[in-house]
Short mmCIF file of C-alpha atoms in Angstrom, two decimals:
data_model
loop_
_atom_site.label_atom_id
_atom_site.label_comp_id
_atom_site.label_asym_id
_atom_site.label_seq_id
_atom_site.Cartn_x
_atom_site.Cartn_y
_atom_site.Cartn_z
CA MET A 25 0.05 -0.06 -0.09
CA LEU A 26 1.31 3.44 -0.95
CA ILE A 27 0.80 5.82 1.95
CA ARG A 28 0.24 9.39 0.39
CA ARG A 29 1.22 12.25 2.33
CA PRO A 30 1.10 15.91 1.60
CA ALA A 31 3.88 17.00 -0.34
CA ASP A 32 4.97 20.15 1.38
CA THR A 33 6.27 18.59 4.92
CA LEU A 34 10.02 18.50 5.18
CA PRO A 35 11.99 15.47 6.53
CA SER A 36 12.87 17.52 9.19
CA GLU A 37 9.50 17.81 10.38
CA ILE A 38 8.63 14.55 10.42
CA THR A 39 11.73 12.73 11.36
CA PRO A 40 11.33 11.26 14.61
CA GLN A 41 13.44 13.10 17.12
CA ALA A 42 14.51 9.63 18.40
CA ILE A 43 16.04 8.82 15.03
CA TYR A 44 17.71 12.32 14.58
CA ARG A 45 19.17 11.64 18.04
CA ASP A 46 20.41 8.41 17.40
CA ARG A 47 21.72 9.82 14.16
CA ARG A 48 23.84 12.67 16.05
CA GLU A 49 25.28 10.14 18.58
CA PHE A 50 26.45 8.06 15.74
CA LEU A 51 28.13 11.18 14.32
CA ARG A 52 29.72 12.00 17.77
CA ALA A 53 30.78 8.39 18.24
CA ALA A 54 32.13 7.89 14.75
CA GLY A 55 33.98 11.22 14.98
CA GLY A 56 35.50 10.21 18.39
CA LEU A 57 36.47 6.91 17.16
CA ALA A 58 37.97 8.48 14.10
CA LEU A 59 40.33 10.53 16.37
CA ALA A 60 41.23 7.58 17.72
CA GLY A 61 42.26 5.89 14.61
CA GLY A 62 39.47 3.06 15.22
CA LEU A 63 37.50 3.47 12.37
CA GLY A 64 39.77 4.75 9.77
CA LEU A 65 37.56 7.58 9.13
CA THR A 66 38.62 10.84 8.01
CA SER A 67 36.98 13.92 9.13
CA ASP A 68 35.42 14.69 5.89
CA ASP A 69 33.57 11.29 6.07
CA VAL A 70 31.65 12.27 9.49
CA ALA A 71 31.42 16.06 8.47
CA ALA A 72 28.60 15.34 5.72
CA ALA A 73 27.85 18.90 4.43
CA LYS A 74 24.16 20.08 4.81
CA LEU A 75 22.47 20.86 1.39
CA ALA A 76 20.92 24.01 1.39
CA ASN A 77 17.51 24.60 -0.34
CA THR A 78 16.04 21.47 -0.85
CA ARG A 79 12.49 21.06 -1.53
CA PRO A 80 9.58 18.53 -1.19
CA GLY A 81 9.46 16.21 -3.97
CA PRO A 82 6.67 13.95 -4.75
CA TYR A 83 6.17 10.00 -4.21
CA SER A 84 7.59 10.42 -0.61
CA THR A 85 6.54 7.66 1.33
CA GLY A 86 5.22 8.68 5.02
CA GLU A 87 6.18 5.33 6.49
CA GLU A 88 9.07 5.27 9.26
CA MET A 89 12.26 6.34 8.33
CA THR A 90 15.20 3.80 8.74
CA SER A 91 17.69 5.16 11.17
CA TYR A 92 20.75 7.26 9.56
CA LYS A 93 23.22 4.80 11.63
CA ASN A 94 21.28 1.66 9.96
CA ILE A 95 21.68 3.19 6.69
CA THR A 96 25.04 4.00 6.68
CA THR A 97 26.22 0.89 8.37
CA TYR A 98 24.68 -1.89 6.30
CA ASN A 99 25.62 -1.32 2.90
CA ASN A 100 26.08 -3.58 0.06
CA PHE A 101 28.77 -1.83 -1.92
CA TYR A 102 31.32 -4.35 -3.17
CA GLU A 103 33.95 -1.77 -4.10
CA PHE A 104 34.63 -1.39 -0.74
CA GLY A 105 34.30 -4.77 0.66
CA THR A 106 31.50 -7.63 0.75
CA ASP A 107 30.45 -8.12 4.22
CA LYS A 108 27.78 -5.16 4.59
CA ALA A 109 29.74 -3.58 7.47
CA ASP A 110 32.75 -3.21 5.50
CA PRO A 111 32.08 -0.13 3.42
CA ALA A 112 31.30 2.02 6.57
CA ARG A 113 34.52 1.13 7.83
CA THR A 114 36.56 1.27 4.41
CA ALA A 115 35.00 3.93 2.45
CA GLY A 116 36.72 6.88 4.16
CA SER A 117 39.45 6.62 1.45
CA LEU A 118 37.31 7.29 -1.28
CA ARG A 119 37.82 11.22 -2.52
CA GLN A 120 34.28 13.25 -3.59
CA ARG A 121 36.16 15.91 -5.05
CA PRO A 122 37.19 16.52 -7.77
CA TRP A 123 34.76 14.64 -9.46
CA THR A 124 33.21 14.43 -13.07
CA VAL A 125 30.46 12.29 -14.37
CA GLN A 126 30.98 11.72 -18.43
CA VAL A 127 27.59 11.28 -20.31
CA ASP A 128 28.09 10.24 -23.66
CA GLY A 129 27.02 7.55 -26.46
CA LEU A 130 24.27 8.46 -28.48
CA VAL A 131 23.32 12.06 -27.63
CA ARG A 132 23.61 15.26 -29.26
CA ARG A 133 25.17 17.18 -26.28
CA PRO A 134 27.83 14.77 -24.84
CA GLY A 135 29.54 16.36 -21.94
CA SER A 136 31.31 15.97 -18.59
CA TYR A 137 29.73 17.39 -15.77
CA ASP A 138 31.86 18.00 -12.11
CA LEU A 139 30.22 17.89 -9.10
CA ASP A 140 29.37 21.53 -8.90
CA ALA A 141 27.44 21.51 -12.34
CA LEU A 142 25.64 18.53 -11.15
CA LEU A 143 24.43 20.03 -7.99
CA LYS A 144 23.35 23.17 -9.86
CA LEU A 145 21.88 21.45 -12.80
CA ALA A 146 18.22 21.30 -11.10
CA PRO A 147 16.55 22.05 -7.85
CA LEU A 148 17.09 19.49 -4.92
CA GLU A 149 14.23 17.53 -3.59
CA ASP A 150 13.77 15.21 -0.88
CA ARG A 151 12.20 12.32 -1.58
CA ILE A 152 11.54 9.55 1.12
CA TYR A 153 11.83 5.86 -0.82
CA ARG A 154 11.43 2.70 0.06
CA MET A 155 14.74 0.50 -0.78
CA ARG A 156 14.05 -3.21 -1.14
CA CYS A 157 17.39 -5.39 -1.51
CA VAL A 158 17.28 -8.60 -3.66
CA GLU A 159 18.53 -10.49 -0.41
CA GLY A 160 15.17 -9.96 1.66
CA TRP A 161 15.66 -6.64 3.59
CA SER A 162 14.27 -3.23 2.94
CA MET A 163 14.75 0.36 4.26
CA VAL A 164 13.04 3.67 4.23
CA ILE A 165 15.44 6.18 3.14
CA PRO A 166 15.23 10.03 2.91
CA TRP A 167 17.12 10.84 -0.48
CA VAL A 168 18.01 14.21 -1.55
CA GLY A 169 18.53 14.86 -5.52
CA TYR A 170 16.23 15.27 -8.64
CA PRO A 171 14.67 13.26 -11.19
CA LEU A 172 17.32 11.94 -13.78
CA HIS A 173 15.40 13.14 -16.77
CA GLU A 174 16.72 16.70 -15.83
CA LEU A 175 20.17 15.63 -17.12
CA ILE A 176 19.00 13.35 -19.92
CA ARG A 177 17.04 16.04 -20.91
CA ARG A 178 19.66 18.52 -21.60
CA VAL A 179 22.11 16.30 -23.35
CA GLU A 180 19.12 15.40 -25.90
CA PRO A 181 19.54 11.30 -26.71
CA LEU A 182 19.38 10.39 -30.12
CA GLY A 183 16.50 8.53 -31.72
CA SER A 184 18.74 5.36 -31.71
CA ALA A 185 19.10 5.78 -27.96
CA LYS A 186 17.32 3.06 -26.41
CA PHE A 187 19.08 2.07 -23.01
CA VAL A 188 21.26 3.91 -20.81
CA GLU A 189 24.50 2.51 -18.97
CA PHE A 190 25.73 3.82 -15.49
CA THR A 191 29.33 2.90 -14.66
CA THR A 192 30.75 3.08 -10.90
CA LEU A 193 34.29 4.31 -10.16
CA ALA A 194 36.76 1.22 -9.88
CA ASP A 195 39.74 2.84 -8.33
CA ARG A 196 41.91 0.49 -6.52
CA ALA A 197 43.68 3.14 -4.79
CA GLN A 198 40.52 4.23 -3.09
CA MET A 199 38.41 1.26 -3.37
CA PRO A 200 39.99 -1.70 -1.32
CA GLY A 201 37.27 -4.24 -2.83
CA VAL A 202 38.07 -3.79 -6.09
CA HIS A 203 41.30 -5.80 -5.56
CA ALA A 204 39.19 -8.66 -5.49
CA PRO A 205 38.08 -10.33 -8.67
CA VAL A 206 34.54 -11.06 -7.04
CA LEU A 207 32.62 -8.85 -9.62
CA HIS A 208 33.73 -7.59 -12.96
CA TRP A 209 35.01 -4.07 -12.29
CA PRO A 210 34.01 -1.40 -13.26
CA TYR A 211 30.43 -2.54 -11.70
CA THR A 212 28.10 -1.27 -14.35
CA GLU A 213 24.55 -1.28 -14.22
CA GLY A 214 21.69 -0.08 -16.98
CA LEU A 215 17.94 1.20 -17.52
CA ARG A 216 15.80 0.94 -20.38
CA LEU A 217 15.50 4.84 -21.83
CA ASP A 218 11.78 4.69 -20.38
CA GLU A 219 12.95 3.58 -17.10
CA ALA A 220 15.85 6.26 -16.90
CA LEU A 221 13.23 9.03 -17.74
CA HIS A 222 10.87 8.05 -15.00
CA PRO A 223 10.09 10.74 -12.59
CA LEU A 224 10.61 8.17 -10.08
CA THR A 225 14.14 7.75 -11.04
CA LEU A 226 16.64 9.96 -8.97
CA LEU A 227 19.67 11.23 -9.51
CA ALA A 228 21.01 11.41 -5.72
CA VAL A 229 23.64 13.54 -4.12
CA GLY A 230 21.94 13.58 -0.42
CA LEU A 231 20.84 11.66 2.25
CA TYR A 232 18.84 12.83 5.24
CA GLY A 233 19.19 16.58 4.18
CA GLU A 234 23.18 16.21 3.63
CA THR A 235 25.66 15.24 1.48
CA LEU A 236 25.96 11.26 0.68
CA PRO A 237 28.23 9.47 2.78
CA ASN A 238 30.78 7.63 1.13
CA GLN A 239 29.56 4.10 1.61
CA ASN A 240 26.24 5.22 0.39
CA GLY A 241 27.58 5.88 -3.17
CA ALA A 242 28.79 9.41 -2.88
CA PRO A 243 29.13 11.74 -4.41
CA VAL A 244 26.49 11.06 -6.85
CA ARG A 245 24.46 7.94 -7.63
CA ILE A 246 21.29 6.53 -9.11
CA VAL A 247 18.25 5.39 -7.20
CA THR A 248 15.26 3.20 -8.96
CA PRO A 249 13.27 2.79 -6.11
CA TRP A 250 11.04 -0.07 -7.64
CA LYS A 251 13.68 -2.01 -8.42
CA TYR A 252 16.15 -4.30 -6.54
CA GLY A 253 19.00 -2.14 -4.66
CA PHE A 254 21.63 -3.50 -6.93
CA LYS A 255 20.33 -1.55 -9.85
CA SER A 256 21.07 1.82 -8.44
CA ALA A 257 24.04 2.26 -9.42
CA LYS A 258 26.61 4.09 -6.79
CA SER A 259 29.19 6.70 -7.27
CA ILE A 260 28.83 6.98 -10.84
CA VAL A 261 31.32 8.33 -13.20
CA ARG A 262 29.94 7.57 -16.42
CA ILE A 263 26.29 7.50 -18.18
CA ARG A 264 26.04 6.44 -21.41
CA PHE A 265 23.46 6.21 -24.40
CA VAL A 266 23.23 3.15 -26.12
CA GLU A 267 21.30 1.32 -28.57
CA ALA A 268 21.41 -2.33 -27.41
CA GLN A 269 20.75 -3.69 -23.87
CA PRO A 270 23.59 -3.43 -21.70
CA GLU A 271 25.13 -6.45 -19.66
CA SER A 272 25.39 -5.50 -16.10
CA SER A 273 27.81 -6.74 -13.63
CA TRP A 274 25.31 -9.00 -11.91
CA MET A 275 24.00 -10.17 -15.10
CA ARG A 276 27.56 -11.08 -16.04
CA ALA A 277 28.36 -13.09 -12.76
CA ALA A 278 25.08 -14.69 -12.02
CA PRO A 279 22.80 -14.63 -15.48
CA ARG A 280 20.69 -16.95 -13.87
CA GLU A 281 19.83 -15.25 -10.65
CA TYR A 282 20.17 -11.21 -11.99
CA GLY A 283 18.21 -10.20 -15.19
CA PHE A 284 18.42 -6.99 -16.64
CA TYR A 285 15.02 -5.64 -15.28
CA SER A 286 15.48 -6.85 -11.38
CA ASN A 287 11.86 -5.69 -10.98
CA VAL A 288 10.99 -5.94 -7.19
CA ASN A 289 8.39 -8.72 -7.50
CA PRO A 290 7.05 -11.16 -4.78
CA ASP A 291 5.81 -13.78 -7.36
CA VAL A 292 9.04 -14.24 -9.22
CA GLU A 293 11.73 -16.10 -6.67
CA HIS A 294 15.41 -15.44 -6.71
CA PRO A 295 16.74 -19.54 -7.43
CA ARG A 296 18.24 -19.08 -3.74
CA TRP A 297 15.64 -17.20 -1.71
CA SER A 298 12.06 -16.45 -2.02
CA GLN A 299 11.12 -12.80 -2.52
CA ALA A 300 7.58 -12.95 -0.86
CA LYS A 301 8.53 -11.18 2.05
CA GLU A 302 11.11 -9.24 3.57
CA ARG A 303 12.31 -7.82 6.71
CA ARG A 304 12.35 -4.16 6.99
CA ILE A 305 15.44 -3.13 8.82
CA GLY A 306 14.53 -2.23 12.80
CA GLU A 307 11.64 -4.39 12.47
CA PHE A 308 11.41 -8.02 14.17
CA THR A 309 8.67 -10.38 11.92
CA LYS A 310 8.98 -10.22 8.18
CA ARG A 311 6.63 -8.17 6.03
CA LYS A 312 5.00 -8.69 2.56
CA THR A 313 6.98 -7.44 -0.45
CA LEU A 314 4.84 -5.37 -2.99
CA MET A 315 4.90 -5.55 -6.55
CA PHE A 316 7.30 -3.33 -7.99
CA ASN A 317 7.90 -2.27 -4.18
CA GLY A 318 4.82 -0.33 -3.82
CA TYR A 319 5.48 1.69 -6.85
CA GLY A 320 3.08 -0.13 -9.31
CA GLU A 321 0.75 3.00 -9.84
CA GLN A 322 3.66 4.75 -11.10
CA VAL A 323 5.76 2.25 -13.13
CA ALA A 324 3.46 -1.18 -13.92
CA GLN A 325 2.44 0.50 -16.97
CA MET A 326 6.11 0.65 -18.44
CA TYR A 327 6.07 -3.32 -18.32
CA SER A 328 2.62 -4.30 -19.71
CA GLY A 329 2.83 -7.04 -22.06
CA LEU A 330 6.01 -8.05 -20.84
CA ASP A 331 6.48 -11.42 -19.24
CA LEU A 332 7.70 -10.84 -15.76
CA ARG A 333 8.88 -14.13 -15.17
CA LYS A 334 11.01 -14.26 -18.37
CA PHE A 335 12.20 -10.48 -18.12
CA PHE A 336 13.09 -10.46 -14.31
CA MET B 245 47.34 -37.98 31.21
CA PRO B 246 46.19 -38.27 35.20
CA PRO B 247 42.61 -37.91 35.92
CA ARG B 248 42.71 -34.62 37.83
CA PRO B 249 44.47 -32.23 35.06
CA PHE B 250 42.25 -34.00 32.54
CA THR B 251 38.90 -33.38 34.40
CA LEU B 252 40.04 -29.64 34.30
CA ILE B 253 41.14 -29.53 31.19
CA LYS B 254 37.46 -31.00 30.13
CA ALA B 255 36.13 -28.39 32.18
CA ALA B 256 37.81 -25.66 30.98
CA LEU B 257 36.92 -26.40 27.77
CA PHE B 258 33.23 -26.92 28.38
CA LEU B 259 33.22 -23.26 29.39
CA VAL B 260 35.45 -22.19 26.48
CA CYS B 261 32.94 -23.61 24.01
CA LEU B 262 30.32 -21.42 25.69
CA GLY B 263 31.87 -18.54 24.68
CA PRO B 264 30.79 -17.85 21.37
CA LEU B 265 27.00 -18.40 22.70
CA LEU B 266 27.71 -15.69 25.21
CA ASP B 267 29.22 -13.52 22.96
CA LEU B 268 26.12 -13.58 20.83
CA THR B 269 23.78 -13.27 23.45
CA TYR B 270 25.52 -10.10 24.61
CA GLY B 271 25.49 -8.64 20.81
CA VAL B 272 21.65 -9.28 21.16
CA ILE B 273 21.19 -7.70 24.46
CA ALA B 274 23.86 -4.91 23.90
CA ASP B 275 22.48 -4.49 20.30
CA THR B 276 25.62 -4.67 18.86
CA LEU B 277 25.14 -7.19 15.98
CA GLY B 278 24.56 -4.10 13.54
CA ALA B 279 21.33 -3.29 11.52
CA ASN B 280 19.90 -6.79 10.49
CA PRO B 281 20.45 -8.80 14.27
CA ILE B 282 18.55 -11.61 13.30
CA GLU B 283 20.62 -12.36 10.18
CA ALA B 284 23.77 -12.02 12.20
CA LEU B 285 22.77 -14.11 15.32
CA THR B 286 21.53 -17.04 12.91
CA ARG B 287 24.80 -16.66 10.72
CA GLY B 288 26.77 -16.28 13.80
CA LEU B 289 25.29 -19.64 15.06
CA GLY B 290 25.92 -21.41 11.91
CA ASP B 291 29.63 -20.34 11.81
CA TRP B 292 30.03 -21.88 14.96
CA ALA B 293 28.37 -25.22 14.34
CA LEU B 294 30.34 -25.59 11.17
CA ARG B 295 33.69 -24.74 13.19
CA PHE B 296 33.09 -27.18 16.06
CA LEU B 297 32.36 -29.62 13.15
CA LEU B 298 35.41 -29.29 11.68
CA ILE B 299 37.43 -28.94 15.21
CA THR B 300 35.90 -32.30 16.05
CA LEU B 301 37.07 -33.87 12.91
CA ALA B 302 40.22 -32.54 14.05
CA VAL B 303 40.70 -34.61 16.89
CA THR B 304 41.54 -37.85 15.34
CA PRO B 305 44.49 -36.38 13.10
CA LEU B 306 45.60 -34.49 16.25
CA ARG B 307 45.70 -37.60 18.37
CA ARG B 308 47.41 -39.61 15.42
CA LEU B 309 49.83 -36.93 14.96
CA SER B 310 50.83 -35.69 18.64
CA GLY B 311 50.55 -39.13 19.95
CA ALA B 312 48.08 -37.71 22.88
CA ALA B 313 45.32 -40.41 23.52
CA TRP B 314 43.55 -38.50 26.04
CA LEU B 315 42.61 -35.86 23.28
CA LEU B 316 40.21 -38.49 22.13
CA ARG B 317 38.24 -38.06 25.16
CA LEU B 318 37.79 -34.50 24.54
CA ARG B 319 35.90 -35.64 21.00
CA ARG B 320 32.29 -36.61 22.16
CA MET B 321 32.02 -32.99 23.76
CA LEU B 322 33.37 -30.96 20.89
CA GLY B 323 31.16 -33.31 18.80
CA LEU B 324 27.91 -32.26 20.99
CA TYR B 325 28.83 -28.46 21.02
CA ALA B 326 28.66 -28.90 16.98
CA PHE B 327 25.32 -30.19 17.22
CA PHE B 328 24.06 -27.64 19.97
CA TYR B 329 25.24 -24.60 17.86
CA ALA B 330 23.35 -26.26 14.84
CA LEU B 331 20.31 -26.62 16.54
CA LEU B 332 20.36 -22.98 17.70
CA HIS B 333 21.06 -22.06 14.27
CA VAL B 334 18.23 -23.88 13.05
CA LEU B 335 16.06 -22.61 15.93
CA SER B 336 16.93 -19.35 15.02
CA TYR B 337 15.76 -19.58 11.24
CA VAL B 338 12.65 -21.26 12.09
CA TRP B 339 11.84 -19.18 15.01
CA LEU B 340 13.56 -15.41 14.29
CA ASP B 341 14.05 -15.64 10.74
CA GLN B 342 10.92 -17.48 9.37
CA PHE B 343 8.64 -16.83 12.60
CA PHE B 344 7.09 -20.56 12.30
CA ASP B 345 5.98 -19.98 8.57
CA GLY B 346 5.54 -23.76 8.12
CA ALA B 347 5.00 -23.40 4.40
CA ALA B 348 7.76 -20.80 3.58
CA ILE B 349 10.23 -23.33 5.48
CA LEU B 350 8.82 -26.29 3.56
CA LYS B 351 9.44 -24.44 0.49
CA ASP B 352 13.04 -23.44 1.62
CA VAL B 353 13.83 -26.79 2.42
CA PHE B 354 12.42 -28.58 -0.65
CA LYS B 355 13.27 -25.59 -3.37
CA ARG B 356 16.49 -23.76 -2.09
CA PRO B 357 19.52 -26.46 -2.51
CA PHE B 358 21.47 -24.48 -0.07
CA ILE B 359 18.63 -25.20 2.78
CA SER B 360 18.32 -28.49 1.45
CA VAL B 361 21.58 -29.42 2.31
CA GLY B 362 22.21 -27.60 5.42
CA PHE B 363 18.78 -29.54 6.49
CA ALA B 364 20.10 -32.65 5.38
CA SER B 365 23.32 -32.09 7.51
CA PHE B 366 21.17 -30.90 10.61
CA LEU B 367 19.04 -34.22 10.16
CA LEU B 368 21.97 -36.52 10.07
CA LEU B 369 23.40 -35.13 13.18
CA ILE B 370 20.57 -36.03 15.15
CA PRO B 371 21.12 -39.67 15.57
CA LEU B 372 24.92 -39.13 16.17
CA ALA B 373 23.78 -36.57 18.79
CA ALA B 374 21.52 -39.34 20.42
CA THR B 375 24.09 -42.34 20.47
CA SER B 376 26.81 -40.34 21.67
CA THR B 377 26.34 -41.65 25.19
CA ASN B 378 28.29 -44.77 26.68
CA THR B 379 25.10 -46.61 27.18
CA MET B 380 24.08 -46.47 23.59
CA ILE B 381 27.81 -47.00 22.30
CA ARG B 382 27.48 -50.42 24.22
CA ARG B 383 24.00 -51.09 22.91
CA LEU B 384 24.84 -50.57 19.18
CA GLY B 385 28.42 -52.23 19.50
CA GLY B 386 31.66 -50.84 18.62
CA ALA B 387 31.59 -51.65 15.29
CA ARG B 388 27.95 -50.58 14.32
CA TRP B 389 28.33 -47.39 16.21
CA GLN B 390 31.69 -46.34 14.43
CA ALA B 391 29.52 -47.31 10.96
CA LEU B 392 27.10 -44.87 11.88
CA HIS B 393 29.18 -42.15 13.34
CA ARG B 394 30.75 -41.90 9.91
CA THR B 395 27.90 -40.12 8.33
CA VAL B 396 30.18 -37.27 9.99
CA TYR B 397 32.21 -37.09 6.99
CA ALA B 398 29.00 -36.63 4.44
CA ILE B 399 27.73 -33.89 7.40
CA GLY B 400 30.88 -31.91 6.96
CA LEU B 401 30.70 -31.81 3.12
CA PHE B 402 26.83 -30.92 3.20
CA ALA B 403 27.45 -28.26 5.79
CA VAL B 404 30.43 -26.84 4.18
CA LEU B 405 28.19 -26.86 0.79
CA HIS B 406 25.44 -25.04 2.42
CA PHE B 407 27.59 -22.27 3.09
CA TRP B 408 29.29 -22.30 -0.24
CA TRP B 409 25.95 -22.17 -2.05
CA MET B 410 24.42 -19.42 0.10
CA VAL B 411 27.03 -16.87 -0.27
CA LYS B 412 26.23 -14.12 -3.36
CA GLN B 413 29.56 -13.81 -4.80
CA ASP B 414 32.39 -13.79 -2.58
CA ILE B 415 33.34 -17.48 -1.81
CA THR B 416 36.48 -16.60 0.03
CA GLN B 417 35.05 -17.92 3.43
CA PRO B 418 33.23 -20.75 2.55
CA ALA B 419 36.58 -21.78 0.40
CA LEU B 420 38.57 -21.89 3.92
CA TYR B 421 36.11 -23.95 5.37
CA ALA B 422 36.14 -26.45 2.54
CA ALA B 423 39.86 -26.50 2.06
CA THR B 424 40.16 -27.31 6.08
CA LEU B 425 37.73 -30.35 5.76
CA ALA B 426 39.39 -31.38 2.54
CA LEU B 427 42.68 -31.66 4.59
CA LEU B 428 40.88 -33.23 7.37
CA LEU B 429 39.46 -35.49 5.13
CA GLY B 430 42.14 -36.20 3.08
CA VAL B 431 44.66 -37.44 5.99
CA ARG B 432 42.13 -39.74 6.69
CA VAL B 433 41.91 -41.12 3.16
CA TYR B 434 45.92 -40.85 3.23
CA TRP B 435 46.35 -42.68 6.36
CA ALA B 436 43.84 -45.32 4.83
CA VAL B 437 45.75 -45.88 1.86
CA LEU B 438 49.26 -45.98 3.46
CA PRO B 439 48.59 -47.82 6.73
CA GLY B 440 51.40 -46.96 9.38
CA VAL B 441 53.72 -45.39 6.83
CA VAL B 442 53.36 -41.95 8.05
CA GLY B 443 52.65 -43.12 12.07
CA ASN B 444 55.84 -44.97 11.79
CA ILE B 445 57.96 -42.04 10.53
CA ILE B 446 56.38 -39.80 13.44
CA HIS B 447 57.15 -42.21 16.03
CA ARG B 448 60.84 -42.68 14.78
CA SER B 449 61.35 -39.53 15.15
#
């Protein structure tokens, strides 16, 4: 069920105080540990900058948000290690600046966008989305960003552009996990052009009103809330428009388990686990997983006529 | 080894083996198991079940290499600890993870190979735990008891497969357990094929 709420509420107004307090406590603790060298974090990581002038965006859920601590300490980001606790420990070595995103392929106006250009490209919105991981857990995350179509519109895709491929940074010097050949680096993901243009698809630069922590895909990432989490490429350095459906890193690693679409679907099982239920982080019992992660009203029409069992 | 020190060693080992359980219990109470404590608890218990299984399988080769016969008298307790942690691992899955959803559990057991082999290794452990007493050894007779308890090799194999097939992509951890199991089973094969050879070398030195 999609719980609608008036769009004029700021996350700061609806964040339960306990969560904010929890978060501040965590930042303090992390800062203290960093001083002691215990976490290997630098002060840059804990001092996420406040993002000014964000405005409430559409499609936000009114569900209770996952705590900042849980969002930032339980991450699948294999470039920083395969354990979900690894990225929070090791992502301190990622340098957020200078950062450029190359936009090329089948577009009329290819270009290279640095972070400041991206931050100024369109008004920043607060969007509280559900996030469902393919492993059977979920969160509610208050992202900051703007619809990816704002960027796509500016580069003017050619008629032949049918798909968009995203590439994540793969720098051994900054990302210890890239030394291990667990996935094909650099990590790539893809969307159909209409999916990339969908108003739900976000180019995210922040979390809880501040810039993204490294372990959450800083400084800029994609968010597609109706798909399993791995579809939302983190720390992207390239957006390429192509004609043929791109092969993602996960498709390449295990084609039987990960398809191109990877839409959240309780009726299509992953070979090794059911997708019927999920554990919302912070909750004890599991809840039923919703078709398209509860965003069916917005996205279902894009897949009418498509056999979702075959195109999983 | 004289009786008194041995009793002390055994008592100390008993307490040490409870350590992982105390550690995980503390983690649950103090909320230090991370964002998904149920997953962390279930996996932690499974890790220890597998570790105790391998430790138990290490007793015979260690005794043979060291010549310390008293090691063998610790094997039963270690094996029972493997069963104990496996039981808690299964309970954590059935209760905390699935919350007694019988249909979902059955589906898991029959449809997901990694759970099928895990469940098989647990079922096979039950008769071994049940026949671990002196009375049961006598009642079965040494030869039959030994034949039954050789299923521990299959249990080890299934348990490692359970872990291997569960991980999404990074197989480093299960590969380490598989290598350990291969070593422990490998020396048995080696000794069976070359009876006495290695033993003689060791005893001569």
